[in-house]
XYZ file of C-alpha atoms in Angstrom:
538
model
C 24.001 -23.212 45.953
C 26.529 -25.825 47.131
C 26.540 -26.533 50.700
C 29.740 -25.899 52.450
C 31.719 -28.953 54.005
C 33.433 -28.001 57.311
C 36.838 -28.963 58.313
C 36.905 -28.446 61.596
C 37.286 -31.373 64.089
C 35.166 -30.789 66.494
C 36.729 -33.494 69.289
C 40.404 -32.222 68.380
C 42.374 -30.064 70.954
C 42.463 -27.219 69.464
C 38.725 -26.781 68.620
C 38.350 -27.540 72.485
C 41.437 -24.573 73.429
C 39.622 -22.375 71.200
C 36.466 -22.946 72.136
C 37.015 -22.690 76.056
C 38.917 -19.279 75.281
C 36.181 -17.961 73.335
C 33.801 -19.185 76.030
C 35.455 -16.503 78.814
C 35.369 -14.109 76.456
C 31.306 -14.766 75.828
C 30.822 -14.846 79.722
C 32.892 -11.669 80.654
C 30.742 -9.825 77.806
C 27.492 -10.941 79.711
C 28.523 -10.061 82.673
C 29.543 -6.777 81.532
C 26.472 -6.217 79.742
C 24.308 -7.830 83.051
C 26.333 -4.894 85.186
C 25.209 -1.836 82.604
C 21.788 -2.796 82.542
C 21.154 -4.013 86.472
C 23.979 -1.987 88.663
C 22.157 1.318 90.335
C 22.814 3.119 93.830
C 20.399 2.082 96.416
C 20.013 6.047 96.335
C 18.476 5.699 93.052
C 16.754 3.063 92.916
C 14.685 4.128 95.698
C 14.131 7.546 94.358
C 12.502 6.010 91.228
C 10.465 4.017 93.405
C 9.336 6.689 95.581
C 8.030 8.988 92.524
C 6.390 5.839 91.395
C 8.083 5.408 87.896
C 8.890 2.248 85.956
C 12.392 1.221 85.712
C 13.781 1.727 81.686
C 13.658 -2.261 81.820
C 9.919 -2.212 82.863
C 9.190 0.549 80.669
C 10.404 -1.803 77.415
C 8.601 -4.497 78.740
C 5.524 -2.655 78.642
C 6.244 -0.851 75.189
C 7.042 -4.008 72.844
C 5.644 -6.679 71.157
C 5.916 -9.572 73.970
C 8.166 -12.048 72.362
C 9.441 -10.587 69.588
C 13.339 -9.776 69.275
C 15.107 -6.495 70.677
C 17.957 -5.732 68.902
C 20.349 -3.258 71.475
C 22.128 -0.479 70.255
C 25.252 0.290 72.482
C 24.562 -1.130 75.209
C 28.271 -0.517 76.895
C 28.649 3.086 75.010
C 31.024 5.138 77.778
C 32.143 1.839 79.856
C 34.795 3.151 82.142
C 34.208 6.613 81.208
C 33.727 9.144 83.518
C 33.662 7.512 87.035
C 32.578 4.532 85.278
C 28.703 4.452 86.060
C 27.430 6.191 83.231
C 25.963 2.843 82.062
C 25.162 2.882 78.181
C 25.987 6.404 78.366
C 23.071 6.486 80.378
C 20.457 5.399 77.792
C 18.884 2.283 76.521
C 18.599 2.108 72.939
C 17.628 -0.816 70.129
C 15.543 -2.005 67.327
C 12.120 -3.768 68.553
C 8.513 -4.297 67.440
C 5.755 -2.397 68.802
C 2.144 -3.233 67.577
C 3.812 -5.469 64.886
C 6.469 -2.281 63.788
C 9.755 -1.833 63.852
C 10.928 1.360 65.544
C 13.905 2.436 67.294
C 13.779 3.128 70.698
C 15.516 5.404 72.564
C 15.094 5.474 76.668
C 16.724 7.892 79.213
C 17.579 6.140 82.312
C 16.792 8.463 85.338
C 18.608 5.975 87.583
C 21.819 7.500 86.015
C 22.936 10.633 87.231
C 18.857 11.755 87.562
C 18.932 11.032 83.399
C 21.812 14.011 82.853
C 23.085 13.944 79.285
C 27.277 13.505 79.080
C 28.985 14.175 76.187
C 28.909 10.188 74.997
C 25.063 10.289 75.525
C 24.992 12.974 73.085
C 26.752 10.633 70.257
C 25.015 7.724 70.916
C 21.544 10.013 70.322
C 22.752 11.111 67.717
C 23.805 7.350 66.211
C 20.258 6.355 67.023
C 19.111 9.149 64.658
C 21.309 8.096 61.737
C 20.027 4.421 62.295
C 16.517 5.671 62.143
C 17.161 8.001 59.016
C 18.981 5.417 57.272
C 16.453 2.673 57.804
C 13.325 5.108 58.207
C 12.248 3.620 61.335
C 10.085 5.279 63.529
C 11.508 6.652 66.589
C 10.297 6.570 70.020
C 12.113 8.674 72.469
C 11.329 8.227 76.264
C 12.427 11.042 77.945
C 13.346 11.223 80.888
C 16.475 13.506 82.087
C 17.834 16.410 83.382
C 19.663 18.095 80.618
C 23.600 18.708 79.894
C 25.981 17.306 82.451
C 26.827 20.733 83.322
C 30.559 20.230 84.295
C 31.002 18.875 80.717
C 29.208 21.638 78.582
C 31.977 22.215 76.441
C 32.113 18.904 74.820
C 28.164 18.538 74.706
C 26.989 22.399 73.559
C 28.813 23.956 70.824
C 29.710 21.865 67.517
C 28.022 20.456 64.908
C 28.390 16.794 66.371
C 27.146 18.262 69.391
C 23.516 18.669 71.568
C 22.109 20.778 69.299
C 22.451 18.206 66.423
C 19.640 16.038 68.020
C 17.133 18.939 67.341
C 18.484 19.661 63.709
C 18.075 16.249 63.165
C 14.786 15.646 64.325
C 13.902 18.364 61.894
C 15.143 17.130 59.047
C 13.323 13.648 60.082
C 10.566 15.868 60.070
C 11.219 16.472 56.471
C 11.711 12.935 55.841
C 8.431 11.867 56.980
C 9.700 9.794 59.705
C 7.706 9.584 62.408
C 9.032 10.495 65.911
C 6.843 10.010 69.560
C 8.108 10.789 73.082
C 7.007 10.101 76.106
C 7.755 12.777 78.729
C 8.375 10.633 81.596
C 10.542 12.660 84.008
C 12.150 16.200 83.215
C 12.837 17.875 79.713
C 14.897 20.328 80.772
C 16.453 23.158 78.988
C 17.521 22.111 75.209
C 15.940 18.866 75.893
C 12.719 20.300 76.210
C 13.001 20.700 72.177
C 12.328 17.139 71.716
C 8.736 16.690 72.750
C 8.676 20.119 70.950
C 9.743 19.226 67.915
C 8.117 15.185 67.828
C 5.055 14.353 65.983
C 3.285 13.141 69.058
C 3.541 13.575 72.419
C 2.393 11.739 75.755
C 3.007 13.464 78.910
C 3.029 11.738 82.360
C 1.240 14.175 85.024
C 3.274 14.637 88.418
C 6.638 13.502 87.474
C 6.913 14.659 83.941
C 7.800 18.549 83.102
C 8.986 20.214 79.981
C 10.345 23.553 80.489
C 13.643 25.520 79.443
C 14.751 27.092 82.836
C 13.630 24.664 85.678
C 12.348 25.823 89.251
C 15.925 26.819 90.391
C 16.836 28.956 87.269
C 13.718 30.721 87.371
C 14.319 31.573 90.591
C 17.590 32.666 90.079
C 16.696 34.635 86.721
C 13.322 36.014 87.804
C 13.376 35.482 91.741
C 9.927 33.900 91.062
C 9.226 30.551 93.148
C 7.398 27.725 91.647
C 7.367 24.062 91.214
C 8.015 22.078 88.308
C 4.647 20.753 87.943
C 3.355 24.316 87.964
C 6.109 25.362 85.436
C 5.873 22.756 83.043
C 3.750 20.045 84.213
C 1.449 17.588 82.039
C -1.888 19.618 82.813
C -0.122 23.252 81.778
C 1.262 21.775 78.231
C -1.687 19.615 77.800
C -4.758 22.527 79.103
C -2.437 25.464 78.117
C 0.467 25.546 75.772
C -0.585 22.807 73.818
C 3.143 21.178 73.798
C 1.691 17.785 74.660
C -0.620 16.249 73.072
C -1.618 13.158 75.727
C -2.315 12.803 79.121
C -1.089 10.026 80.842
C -1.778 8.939 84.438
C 1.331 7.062 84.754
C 4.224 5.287 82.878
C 2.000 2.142 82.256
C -0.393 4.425 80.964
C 2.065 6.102 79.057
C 3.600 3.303 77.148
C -0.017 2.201 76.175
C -0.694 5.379 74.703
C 2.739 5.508 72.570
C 1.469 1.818 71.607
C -1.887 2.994 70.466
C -0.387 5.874 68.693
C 2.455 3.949 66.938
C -0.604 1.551 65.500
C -2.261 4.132 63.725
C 0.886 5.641 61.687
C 1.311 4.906 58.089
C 2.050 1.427 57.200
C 4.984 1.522 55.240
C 5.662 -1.015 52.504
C 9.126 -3.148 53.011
C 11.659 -2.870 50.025
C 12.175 -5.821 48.569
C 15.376 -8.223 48.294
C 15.341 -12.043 46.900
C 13.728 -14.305 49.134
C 13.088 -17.648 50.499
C 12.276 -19.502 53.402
C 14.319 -19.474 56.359
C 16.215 -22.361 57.146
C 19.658 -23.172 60.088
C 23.134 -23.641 59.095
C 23.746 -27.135 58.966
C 26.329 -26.468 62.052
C 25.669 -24.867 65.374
C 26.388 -21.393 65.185
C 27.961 -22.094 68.677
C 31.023 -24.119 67.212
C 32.113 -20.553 66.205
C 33.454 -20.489 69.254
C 35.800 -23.563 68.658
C 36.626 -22.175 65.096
C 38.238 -19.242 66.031
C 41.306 -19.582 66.993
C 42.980 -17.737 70.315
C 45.690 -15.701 68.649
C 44.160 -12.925 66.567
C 47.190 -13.671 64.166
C 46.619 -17.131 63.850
C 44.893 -17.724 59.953
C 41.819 -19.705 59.295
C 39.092 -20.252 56.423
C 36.582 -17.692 56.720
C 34.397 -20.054 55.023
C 33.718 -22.386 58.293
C 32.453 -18.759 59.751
C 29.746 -18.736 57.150
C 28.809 -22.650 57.391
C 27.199 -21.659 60.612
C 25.726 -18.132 60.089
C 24.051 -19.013 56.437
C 20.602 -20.550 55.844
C 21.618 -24.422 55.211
C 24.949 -23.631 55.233
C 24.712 -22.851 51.728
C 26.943 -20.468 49.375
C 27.263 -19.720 46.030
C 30.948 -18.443 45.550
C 31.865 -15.684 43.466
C 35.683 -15.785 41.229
C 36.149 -19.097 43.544
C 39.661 -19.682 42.159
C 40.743 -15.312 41.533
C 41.876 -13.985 44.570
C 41.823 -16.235 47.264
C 42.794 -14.181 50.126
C 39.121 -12.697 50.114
C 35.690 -15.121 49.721
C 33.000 -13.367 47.568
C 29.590 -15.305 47.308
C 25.808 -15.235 47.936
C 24.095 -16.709 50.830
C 20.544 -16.308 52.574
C 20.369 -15.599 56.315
C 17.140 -15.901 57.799
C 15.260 -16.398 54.479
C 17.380 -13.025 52.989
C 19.690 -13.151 50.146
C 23.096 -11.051 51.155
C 26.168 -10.865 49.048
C 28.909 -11.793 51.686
C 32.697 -10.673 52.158
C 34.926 -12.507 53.994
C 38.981 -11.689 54.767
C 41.281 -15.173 54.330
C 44.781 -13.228 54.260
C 45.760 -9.705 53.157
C 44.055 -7.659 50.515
C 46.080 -7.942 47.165
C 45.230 -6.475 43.649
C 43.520 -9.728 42.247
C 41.297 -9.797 45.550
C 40.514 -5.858 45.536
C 39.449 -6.508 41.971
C 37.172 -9.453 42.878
C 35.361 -7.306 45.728
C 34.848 -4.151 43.752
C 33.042 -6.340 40.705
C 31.124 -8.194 43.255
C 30.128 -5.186 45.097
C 29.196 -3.602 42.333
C 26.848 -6.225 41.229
C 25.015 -7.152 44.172
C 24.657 -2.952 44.341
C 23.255 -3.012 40.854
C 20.687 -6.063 41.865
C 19.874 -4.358 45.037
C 21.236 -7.434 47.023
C 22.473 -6.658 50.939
C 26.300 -6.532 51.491
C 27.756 -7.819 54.905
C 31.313 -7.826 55.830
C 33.285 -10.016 57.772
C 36.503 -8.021 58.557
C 39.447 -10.357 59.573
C 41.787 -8.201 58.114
C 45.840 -6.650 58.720
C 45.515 -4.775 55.554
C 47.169 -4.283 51.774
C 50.045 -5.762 50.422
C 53.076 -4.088 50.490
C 56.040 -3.794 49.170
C 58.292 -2.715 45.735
C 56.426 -5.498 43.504
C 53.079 -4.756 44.865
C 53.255 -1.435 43.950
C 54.442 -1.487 40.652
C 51.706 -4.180 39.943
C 49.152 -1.242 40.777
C 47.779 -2.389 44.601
C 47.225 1.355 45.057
C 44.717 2.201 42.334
C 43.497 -1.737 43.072
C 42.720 -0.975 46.543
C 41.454 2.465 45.506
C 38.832 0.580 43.004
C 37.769 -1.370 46.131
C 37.617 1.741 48.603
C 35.569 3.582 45.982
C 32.968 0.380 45.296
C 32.237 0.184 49.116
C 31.831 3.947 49.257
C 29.137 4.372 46.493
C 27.495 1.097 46.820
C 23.963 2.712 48.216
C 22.447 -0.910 49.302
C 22.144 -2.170 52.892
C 25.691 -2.795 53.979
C 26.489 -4.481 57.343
C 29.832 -4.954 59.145
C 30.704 -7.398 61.985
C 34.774 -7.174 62.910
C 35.250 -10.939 63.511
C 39.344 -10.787 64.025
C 41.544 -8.131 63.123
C 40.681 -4.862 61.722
C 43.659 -2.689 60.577
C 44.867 0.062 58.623
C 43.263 0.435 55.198
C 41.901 -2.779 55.531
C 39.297 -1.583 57.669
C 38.538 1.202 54.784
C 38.117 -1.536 51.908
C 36.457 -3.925 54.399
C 33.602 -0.769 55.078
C 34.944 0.126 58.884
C 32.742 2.660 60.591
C 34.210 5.469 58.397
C 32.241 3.994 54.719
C 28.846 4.316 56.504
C 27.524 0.365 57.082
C 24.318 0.499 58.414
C 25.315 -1.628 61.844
C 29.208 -2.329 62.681
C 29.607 -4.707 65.438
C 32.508 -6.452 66.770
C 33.393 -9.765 68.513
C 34.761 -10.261 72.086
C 37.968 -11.102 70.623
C 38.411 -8.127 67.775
C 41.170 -5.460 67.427
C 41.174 -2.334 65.737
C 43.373 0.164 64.830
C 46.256 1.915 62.461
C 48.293 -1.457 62.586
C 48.854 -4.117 65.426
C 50.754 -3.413 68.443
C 53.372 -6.150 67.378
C 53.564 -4.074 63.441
C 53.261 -0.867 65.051
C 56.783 -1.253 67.868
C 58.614 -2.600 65.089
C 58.171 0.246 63.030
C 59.306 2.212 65.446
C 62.270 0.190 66.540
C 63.375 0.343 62.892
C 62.634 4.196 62.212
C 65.114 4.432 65.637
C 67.190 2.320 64.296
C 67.749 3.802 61.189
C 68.439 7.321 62.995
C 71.050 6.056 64.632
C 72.661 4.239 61.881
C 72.582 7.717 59.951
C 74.094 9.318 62.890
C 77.117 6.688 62.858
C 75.911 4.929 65.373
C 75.001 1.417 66.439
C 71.898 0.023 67.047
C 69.828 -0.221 69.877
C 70.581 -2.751 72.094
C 67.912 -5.639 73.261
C 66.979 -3.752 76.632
C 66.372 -0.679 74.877
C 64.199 -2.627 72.522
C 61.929 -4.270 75.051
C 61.487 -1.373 76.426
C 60.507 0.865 73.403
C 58.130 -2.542 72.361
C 56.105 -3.108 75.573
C 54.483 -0.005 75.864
C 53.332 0.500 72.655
C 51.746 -2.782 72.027
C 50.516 -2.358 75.356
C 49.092 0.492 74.390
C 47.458 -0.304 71.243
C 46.194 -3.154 72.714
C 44.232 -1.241 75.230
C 43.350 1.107 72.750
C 42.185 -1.127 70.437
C 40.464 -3.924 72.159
C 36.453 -4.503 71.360
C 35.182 -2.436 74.743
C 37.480 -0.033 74.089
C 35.903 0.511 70.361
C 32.411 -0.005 71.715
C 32.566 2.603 74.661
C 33.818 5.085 72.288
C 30.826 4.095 69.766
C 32.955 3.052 67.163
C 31.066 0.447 66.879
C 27.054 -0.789 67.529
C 28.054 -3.473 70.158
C 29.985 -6.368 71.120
C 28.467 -9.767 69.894
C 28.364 -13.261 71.332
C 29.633 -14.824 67.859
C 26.939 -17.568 68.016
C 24.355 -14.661 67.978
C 25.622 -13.321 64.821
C 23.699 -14.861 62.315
C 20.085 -13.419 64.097
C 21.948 -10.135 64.571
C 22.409 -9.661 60.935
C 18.591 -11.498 60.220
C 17.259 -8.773 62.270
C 19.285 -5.638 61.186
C 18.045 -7.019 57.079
C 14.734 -6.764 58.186
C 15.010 -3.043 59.259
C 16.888 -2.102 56.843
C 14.067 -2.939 54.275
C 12.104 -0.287 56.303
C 14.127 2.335 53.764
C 13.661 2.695 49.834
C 15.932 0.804 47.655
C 14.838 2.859 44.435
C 17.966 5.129 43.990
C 20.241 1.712 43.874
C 20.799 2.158 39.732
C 22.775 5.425 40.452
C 26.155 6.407 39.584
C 28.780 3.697 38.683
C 28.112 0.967 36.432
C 29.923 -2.723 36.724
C 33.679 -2.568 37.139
C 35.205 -5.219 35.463
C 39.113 -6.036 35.930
C-alpha cells in the first residue's frame, strides 16, 4: 500500500481558523456530554445515597474490565427533550469488556425521573438490541426503573416500535442464542418486570430491588390489599419462592460481581475472521483533523487527508484511482483490521456510483469491512445527467450498499443530504454504528438548496399568474426561516437526540471508534457473505 502524502500546511492560517473552530465545537460536545452523565437534583442524588445504591457510573466501574475501552452508545439520546433532564434518555448504554468479553451494556439510571422509561428510552433499548443481534454480543441489562412514563403511554405502549418490542426481542435473542443477564437493582415494574423474566440469568439485589407487575399502590388500588414492595416482589420471594431470580445479591457491589462471574462462564464464542496485521498510527496526528476540516460545511476538501490520520501508517491502496474522482474507493487497516473505505470528494455522478457499487461488491464477496465517510450534497442533476443514466447508476449503488451483508460502518464527517445519504449507507441501509461529527448536517437538502427551491417554485407561480416576481424583502424573508429551520433541524445534536445516529464524535477519536466497533462486529458470523449478487462490473 502506498502511503498517503498530506497537503495540508499545518502553520498556514487556515489550518489554524479551522482548527480553532473545530476546537469549540470538540469542547461544547464535552461539556455537553460531562452535563448528561454528571447533572442530577440534589433530591436525587441523595435518595440514591440513602437506599445505599451505586451511582450508574460506579456501577460500570465495578462491572468492566479496568482499563479496557467503553465504547458509549447515545450518550445525548433525548437532549432537550422533554424538560430537558432526561439525560441519555435516561440510560447509559455502550460496548465494553467484562472478564475479557465484549457485551453490551445497558444501565437504567434511577437518578432520572426514579429510572421511568419515556418514549426515547424505549428506542434507544430497542437500538441496543439491534446492536447486540447484529453483532451477537451478550447483553447485560441493569435494571433499575419504574416503568412507562405514564403521561406519555401513548407513544411508549402500543406499536410495533414500541415497549413491548423490548420483550419480543429478547425472545427472539433467545432464539438466537445470545445471551442476556440483568441485574435487578431497583424496581421492575409492570412490563418491565418481563425482562429479568425473560433473561437467561438473573441477579437480584435484596431490599431495594423488586420485580412485580402491579406495585404496592396498584395492588392496593386493585385488590385493597396493603403490602410493601419487598414483600411483593422482593429478592428473597423470587429467589425462595417464584424462582424468577436466580441470584442473591447483598448489594450492587455484590451484584456486579456476580453478573461478572456469570458472564465468565458463558460460551466462548469464536471471532469471524477479516485480513489482518499488526496495528500501527497514522503517520499524522489524528488531531490535525481538526485543522483539515474546513469551517463552512460547503467549503470542498480531499477526503484523502481524512484517512492519512485515521489509517494504520497512513497507508491506502486506492481502488479505480483515476474513474470517478468525486468518490475515493481503497483498502486500508485501522487498528491492525483491513476495511474497504468510502470517502465523498464532490457529488455522486454515474462514473463514481459505478466505482462504489464494484468496490462494494468486492470487499462484500471477500468478507472485507465497509466504512463510510459521508461528506456528501447528493446526485448529479440535471437534463445531461439523466439521459447519461445517473438514475439506474445511483440505483446500482443504492442496491450494492443494501445487500452487501458485511460489517458496514458510517461516520457523517460533513454534509449528509438527500439521496446521498441513501448511497453513502445513512441510518436507513442498516450500518452497524452511524456516528456523526460536531460539525455534520443532515437532511432532504441544505437550508441554502432547500429556500431557493422554494423561492423559485413561488416564483414561477407568479410568473404563470402574470405576475412579477417577488421582490428582495419578500425573499429574505421566505429564505431565513427555512434555512433557519433546517439548520436546527439538521444539526449533529439534533440527529443524535432523536437517535438518528449512535453519537457525536470528537473527530480525532474516530479512528479508535471504528477499531473498536470492527472488533465487535467480528462477535457475529460472516458465513452467509457469498449470498445473492455476484460482482457488478460497469
Amino acid at each position: 500500500m502506498e502511503v498517503i502524502e498530506s497537503q495540508i500546511d499545518t502553520a498556514g492560517d487556515e489550518y489554524r481558523a479551522n482548527y480553532e473552530r473545530m476546537q469549540e465545537l470538540v469542547e461544547d460536545l464535552k461539556a455537553q456530554l460531562k452535563k448528561a452523565r454528571q447533572e442530577r437534583s440534589e433530591k436525587a442524588v441523595k435518595r440514591n445515597q440513602e437506599l445505599g445504591k451505586l451511582t450508574v457510573q460506579e456501577r460500570l466501574d465495578r462491572l468492566l474490565d479496568r482499563n479496557t475501552p467503553w465504547l458509549e452508545i447515545a450518550p445525548l439520546a433525548a437532549k432537550g427533550m422533554y424538560d430537558g433532564k432526561v439525560h441519555g434518555a435516561g440510560t447509559r448504554a455502550g460496548i465494553g469488556v467484562v472478564k475479557g468479553r465484549e457485551v453490551l451494556v445497558h444501565a437504567n439510571d434511577p437518578m432520572i425521573k426514579g429510572g421511568t422509561v419515556y418514549p426515547m428510552g424505549v428506542k434507544k433499548t430497542l437500538r441496543c438490541q439491534t446492536i447486540s443481534m447484529e453483532n451477537n454480543l451478550p447483553m447485560l441489562m441493569l435494571v433499575d426503573s419504574g416503568g412507562a412514563y405514564l403521561p406519555l403511554q401513548s407513544e411508549i405502549f402500543p406499536d410495533s416500535d414500541d415497549g413491548g418490542r423490548i420483550f419480543y426481542n429478547q425472545a427472539i435473542m433467545s432464539k438466537m442464542n445470545i445471551p442476556q443477564i440483568t441485574a435487578v437493582l431497583g424496581l421492575c415494574t409492570a412490563g418491565g418486570a418481563y425482562i429479568p423474566a425473560m433473561s437467561d440469568h438473573v441477579v437480584h439485589v435484596t431490599g431495594t430491588g423488586a420485580i412485580f407487575l402491579g406495585g404496592p399502590p396498584l395492588v392496593r388500588a386493585a385488590t385493597g390489599e396493603e403490602v410493601t414492595a419487598e414483600d411483593l416482589g422482593g429478592a428473597m420471594v423470587h429467589c425462595r419462592e417464584s424462582g424468577v431470580s436466580d441470584y442473591f445479591a447483598e448489594d450492587d457491589a455484590h451484584a456486579m460481581q456476580l453478573v461478572r462471574d456469570i458472564t465468565a462462564l458463558l460460551p466462548t464464542v469464536e471471532k469471524s475472521r477479516v485480513p489482518t496485521r499488526a496495528a500501527k498510527p497514522p503517520l499524522y496526528d489524528p488531531k490535525e483533523i481538526w485543522g483539515v476540516v474546513p469551517k463552512a460545511i460547503s467549503t470542498p476538501y480531499d477526503v484523502r487527508e481524512i484517512l492519512a490520520r485515521i489509517a494504520d501508517g497512513s497507508e491506502f491502496l486506492e481502488f479505480k484511482a483515476l474513474y470517478g474522482p468525486t468518490l475515493v474507493c481503497g483498502w486500508t487497516y485501522v487498528h491492525g483490521h483491513q476495511i474497504g473505505i468510502l470517502g465523498n470528494n464532490g457529488v455522486l455522478f454515474s462514473d463514481s456510483s459505478l466505482k462504489a457499487t464494484q468496490f462494494i461488491s468486492l470487499c462484500d464477496r471477500q468478507g472485507i469491512p465497509l466504512v463510510f465517510l459521508q461528506n456528501i450534497n447528493g446526485y448529479i442533476i440535471g437534463r445531461e445527467y439523466e439521459r447519461g443514466g445517473i438514475t439506474k447508476d445511483g440505483h446500482k449503488m443504492v442496491h450494492a450498499v443494501s445487500t452487501a451483508t458485511v460489517p458496514k460502518f458510517t461516520v457523517i464527517i460533513g454534509a449528509s443530504f438527500g439521496a446521498g445519504n441513501y448511497g453513502m449507507c445513512g441510518r436507513g441501509y442498516s450500518p452497524r454504528f452511524l456516528w456523526m461529527w460536531p460539525n455534520a448536517q443532515i437532511g432532504v437538502m441544505g437550508g441554502e438548496q432547500a429556500a431557493d427551491v422554494l423561492v423559485s417554485v413561488k416564483n414561477d407561480q407568479l410568473a404563470r399568474a402574470g405576475q412579477p416576481p417577488l421582490p428582495s424583502e419578500m425573499v429574505d424573508n421566505i429564505r431565513k426561516p427555512i434555512i433557519q429551520s433546517a439548520f436546527n433541524e439538521g444539526n449533529a445534536y439534533y440527529s443524535t437526540a432523536n437517535l438518528w445516529d449512535d453519537g457525536i464524535l470528537d473527530p480525532a477519536s474516530t479512528r479508535d471508534v471504528l477499531g473498536l466497533a470492527v472488533s465487535a462486529s467480528l462477535n457475529a458470523s460472516l458465513e452467509d457473505r457469498n449470498q445473492g449478487h455476484g460482482t457488478f462490473r460497469m
